Amino acid sequence: MGMIGFYAGSFDPFTNGHLAIAKKASKCFDKVIIGIGYNKDKTERISKTKMKQAIEQVIKDESLNNVQVVLYQGLTVDKAKECNASILIRGLRNGTDYEYEENISAINEKIAGIDTCYFRAGDLGYLSSSIVMEVFNNGKPIDKFVPKPVEILLNSL
Ligand code: ADP
């Protein structure tokens, strides 16, 4: 079965920054599962089912053959375990991300004994889903910030 990594997020929408992390992870693990989480503290901007389909198209376009997408509610660690993942994957853009992620990772390790692997955002560290939506909602092109299937989805809304 090999080493399975679980990359959780809201992906609302999935950006080129998320894609960069998924690509890095796909090289390091036998299998990567992108988990689109339903987070009750965040209002959903885009349908999760449609975002799942768009991400699946991105994976096809990029030939990321060991990457899969799932939707989940509840605790990330529960879904990760259900998927037989042995590690969580997150991306780090800056120190603020690190502090936020560290707390979540520590809790996850304590409650489920599952560790987190961080990948660096590198030169896409300026990108966030909310910034992309801000640009999009103000009528500016977003083709530089999101993969094509996500751009198509947003333009269809
Ligand atoms: P969440 O609501 O769970 O934070 P996000 O979809 O905002 O979900 O982010 C999912 C993960 O991707 C987080 O670990 C976040 O730090 C990371 N991430 C977000 N944007 C980028 C980016 N531009 N480059 C690298 N990682 C990113």
Tab-separated table of C-alpha atoms and ligand atoms in Angstrom:
chain	number	residue	atom	x	y	z
A	1	MET	CA	0.000	0.000	0.000
A	2	GLY	CA	2.942	2.337	0.684
A	3	MET	CA	2.985	5.726	2.341
A	4	ILE	CA	-0.240	7.697	1.996
A	5	GLY	CA	-0.342	11.452	2.709
A	6	PHE	CA	-3.565	13.340	3.403
A	7	TYR	CA	-3.612	16.966	2.206
A	8	ALA	CA	-6.546	18.651	3.917
A	9	GLY	CA	-7.901	22.117	3.235
A	10	SER	CA	-10.909	24.221	2.384
A	11	PHE	CA	-9.693	24.725	-1.204
A	12	ASP	CA	-12.344	27.413	-1.617
A	13	PRO	CA	-11.038	27.771	-4.321
A	14	PHE	CA	-8.079	25.482	-5.086
A	15	THR	CA	-5.190	27.745	-6.200
A	16	ASN	CA	-1.846	27.324	-7.951
A	17	GLY	CA	-0.328	27.433	-4.453
A	18	HIS	CA	-2.343	24.366	-3.433
A	19	LEU	CA	-1.372	22.683	-6.702
A	20	ALA	CA	2.332	23.318	-6.026
A	21	ILE	CA	2.016	21.588	-2.636
A	22	ALA	CA	0.075	18.659	-4.149
A	23	LYS	CA	2.813	18.233	-6.797
A	24	LYS	CA	5.610	18.250	-4.234
A	25	ALA	CA	3.729	15.771	-2.055
A	26	SER	CA	2.974	13.452	-4.971
A	27	LYS	CA	6.728	13.060	-5.498
A	28	CYS	CA	7.373	12.230	-1.855
A	29	PHE	CA	4.527	9.835	-1.100
A	30	ASP	CA	3.191	6.729	-2.792
A	31	LYS	CA	-0.273	8.213	-2.742
A	32	VAL	CA	-1.698	11.636	-1.883
A	33	ILE	CA	-5.321	12.247	-0.975
A	34	ILE	CA	-6.587	15.808	-1.242
A	35	GLY	CA	-9.331	16.142	1.373
A	36	ILE	CA	-11.775	18.982	0.836
A	37	GLY	CA	-12.991	19.731	4.314
A	38	TYR	CA	-16.227	21.250	5.368
A	39	ASN	CA	-15.315	23.839	7.972
A	40	LYS	CA	-18.268	25.214	9.906
A	41	ASP	CA	-16.358	28.406	10.804
A	42	LYS	CA	-15.902	29.287	7.158
A	43	THR	CA	-18.756	30.009	4.792
A	44	GLU	CA	-18.501	28.026	1.591
A	45	ARG	CA	-17.941	30.278	-1.435
A	46	ILE	CA	-17.997	27.565	-4.077
A	47	SER	CA	-19.833	24.210	-4.162
A	48	LYS	CA	-17.578	21.494	-2.694
A	49	THR	CA	-18.802	18.917	-5.215
A	50	LYS	CA	-17.971	21.206	-8.134
A	51	MET	CA	-14.579	22.058	-6.636
A	52	LYS	CA	-13.861	18.326	-6.272
A	53	GLN	CA	-14.603	17.803	-9.976
A	54	ALA	CA	-12.412	20.771	-10.944
A	55	ILE	CA	-9.492	19.469	-8.835
A	56	GLU	CA	-9.910	16.011	-10.381
A	57	GLN	CA	-9.567	17.629	-13.811
A	58	VAL	CA	-6.423	19.491	-12.656
A	59	ILE	CA	-4.923	16.187	-11.479
A	60	LYS	CA	-5.646	14.650	-14.890
A	61	ASP	CA	-4.192	17.637	-16.773
A	62	GLU	CA	-1.048	17.502	-14.629
A	63	SER	CA	-0.800	13.673	-14.818
A	64	LEU	CA	-0.619	13.391	-11.040
A	65	ASN	CA	-1.553	9.732	-11.214
A	66	ASN	CA	-1.095	8.995	-7.512
A	67	VAL	CA	-3.344	11.849	-6.326
A	68	GLN	CA	-7.023	11.462	-5.418
A	69	VAL	CA	-9.691	13.847	-4.103
A	70	VAL	CA	-12.243	13.219	-1.343
A	71	LEU	CA	-14.817	15.354	0.456
A	72	TYR	CA	-15.157	15.110	4.220
A	73	GLN	CA	-16.818	16.600	7.254
A	74	GLY	CA	-15.645	16.374	10.815
A	75	LEU	CA	-12.131	15.813	12.002
A	76	THR	CA	-9.313	15.664	9.458
A	77	VAL	CA	-7.557	12.898	11.399
A	78	ASP	CA	-10.653	10.687	11.289
A	79	LYS	CA	-10.916	10.984	7.523
A	80	ALA	CA	-7.144	10.559	7.124
A	81	LYS	CA	-7.263	7.312	9.122
A	82	GLU	CA	-10.276	6.081	7.183
A	83	CYS	CA	-8.172	6.638	4.023
A	84	ASN	CA	-5.242	4.705	5.592
A	85	ALA	CA	-3.059	7.827	5.488
A	86	SER	CA	-0.088	7.843	7.821
A	87	ILE	CA	0.781	11.528	7.554
A	88	LEU	CA	-0.986	14.865	7.109
A	89	ILE	CA	0.299	17.363	4.553
A	90	ARG	CA	0.057	21.141	4.881
A	91	GLY	CA	1.645	24.085	3.108
A	92	LEU	CA	3.525	26.909	4.796
A	93	ARG	CA	3.608	30.406	3.339
A	94	ASN	CA	5.065	32.377	6.234
A	95	GLY	CA	5.493	32.571	9.998
A	96	THR	CA	1.816	33.234	10.563
A	97	ASP	CA	0.920	30.011	8.747
A	98	TYR	CA	3.525	28.194	10.821
A	99	GLU	CA	2.077	29.335	14.147
A	100	TYR	CA	-1.454	28.454	13.081
A	101	GLU	CA	-0.456	25.102	11.586
A	102	GLU	CA	1.696	24.134	14.565
A	103	ASN	CA	-1.267	24.307	16.937
A	104	ILE	CA	-3.430	22.171	14.677
A	105	SER	CA	-0.601	19.701	14.085
A	106	ALA	CA	0.091	19.361	17.792
A	107	ILE	CA	-3.562	18.637	18.518
A	108	ASN	CA	-3.759	16.135	15.675
A	109	GLU	CA	-0.703	14.309	16.957
A	110	LYS	CA	-2.122	14.231	20.485
A	111	ILE	CA	-5.600	13.027	19.556
A	112	ALA	CA	-4.704	10.623	16.772
A	113	GLY	CA	-0.933	10.042	16.850
A	114	ILE	CA	-0.659	11.280	13.295
A	115	ASP	CA	2.147	13.691	12.374
A	116	THR	CA	2.126	16.541	9.847
A	117	CYS	CA	4.590	17.156	7.029
A	118	TYR	CA	4.935	20.780	5.859
A	119	PHE	CA	5.909	21.798	2.365
A	120	ARG	CA	7.212	25.284	1.532
A	121	ALA	CA	5.065	27.554	-0.596
A	122	GLY	CA	8.160	29.142	-2.159
A	123	ASP	CA	7.384	31.838	-4.719
A	124	LEU	CA	3.621	31.218	-4.575
A	125	GLY	CA	3.493	32.155	-0.922
A	126	TYR	CA	1.604	35.350	-1.705
A	127	LEU	CA	-1.455	33.385	-2.902
A	128	SER	CA	-4.514	32.667	-0.795
A	129	SER	CA	-8.037	31.546	-1.704
A	130	SER	CA	-9.479	34.738	-0.227
A	131	ILE	CA	-7.172	36.994	-2.269
A	132	VAL	CA	-8.124	35.120	-5.437
A	133	MET	CA	-11.829	35.646	-4.638
A	134	GLU	CA	-11.243	39.334	-3.916
A	135	VAL	CA	-9.613	39.755	-7.342
A	136	PHE	CA	-12.308	37.656	-9.044
A	137	ASN	CA	-15.227	39.451	-7.371
A	138	ASN	CA	-13.829	42.740	-8.591
A	139	GLY	CA	-13.823	41.635	-12.202
A	140	LYS	CA	-10.100	41.061	-12.691
A	141	PRO	CA	-8.666	37.950	-14.412
A	142	ILE	CA	-7.533	35.116	-12.148
A	143	ASP	CA	-5.853	32.909	-14.765
A	144	LYS	CA	-2.405	33.496	-13.214
A	145	PHE	CA	-3.573	32.331	-9.796
A	146	VAL	CA	-5.682	29.206	-10.310
A	147	PRO	CA	-5.476	26.146	-12.578
A	148	LYS	CA	-7.607	26.287	-15.760
A	149	PRO	CA	-10.456	23.970	-14.573
A	150	VAL	CA	-10.868	26.132	-11.448
A	151	GLU	CA	-10.950	29.303	-13.567
A	152	ILE	CA	-13.637	27.717	-15.765
A	153	LEU	CA	-15.648	26.746	-12.676
A	154	LEU	CA	-15.440	30.244	-11.193
A	155	ASN	CA	-16.447	31.842	-14.475
A	156	SER	CA	-19.468	29.555	-14.648
A	157	LEU	CA	-20.864	30.778	-11.326
B	1	ADP	P1	-7.641	25.745	5.597
B	1	ADP	O1	-8.950	26.437	5.686
B	1	ADP	O2	-7.684	24.342	6.123
B	1	ADP	O3	-6.456	26.521	6.094
B	1	ADP	P2	-6.810	26.316	2.866
B	1	ADP	O4	-7.498	25.805	1.634
B	1	ADP	O5	-6.827	27.779	3.095
B	1	ADP	O6	-7.459	25.487	4.043
B	1	ADP	O7	-5.295	25.834	2.870
B	1	ADP	C1	-4.959	24.479	2.873
B	1	ADP	C2	-3.470	24.319	3.088
B	1	ADP	O8	-2.765	24.862	1.977
B	1	ADP	C3	-2.918	25.047	4.305
B	1	ADP	O9	-1.885	24.266	4.865
B	1	ADP	C4	-2.358	26.322	3.743
B	1	ADP	O10	-1.298	26.839	4.528
B	1	ADP	C5	-1.839	25.828	2.410
B	1	ADP	N1	-1.767	26.897	1.415
B	1	ADP	C6	-2.695	27.830	1.118
B	1	ADP	N2	-2.256	28.655	0.146
B	1	ADP	C7	-1.021	28.242	-0.177
B	1	ADP	C8	-0.018	28.696	-1.077
B	1	ADP	N3	-0.192	29.777	-1.838
B	1	ADP	N4	1.125	28.015	-1.139
B	1	ADP	C9	1.320	26.928	-0.355
B	1	ADP	N5	0.453	26.461	0.544
B	1	ADP	C10	-0.709	27.099	0.637
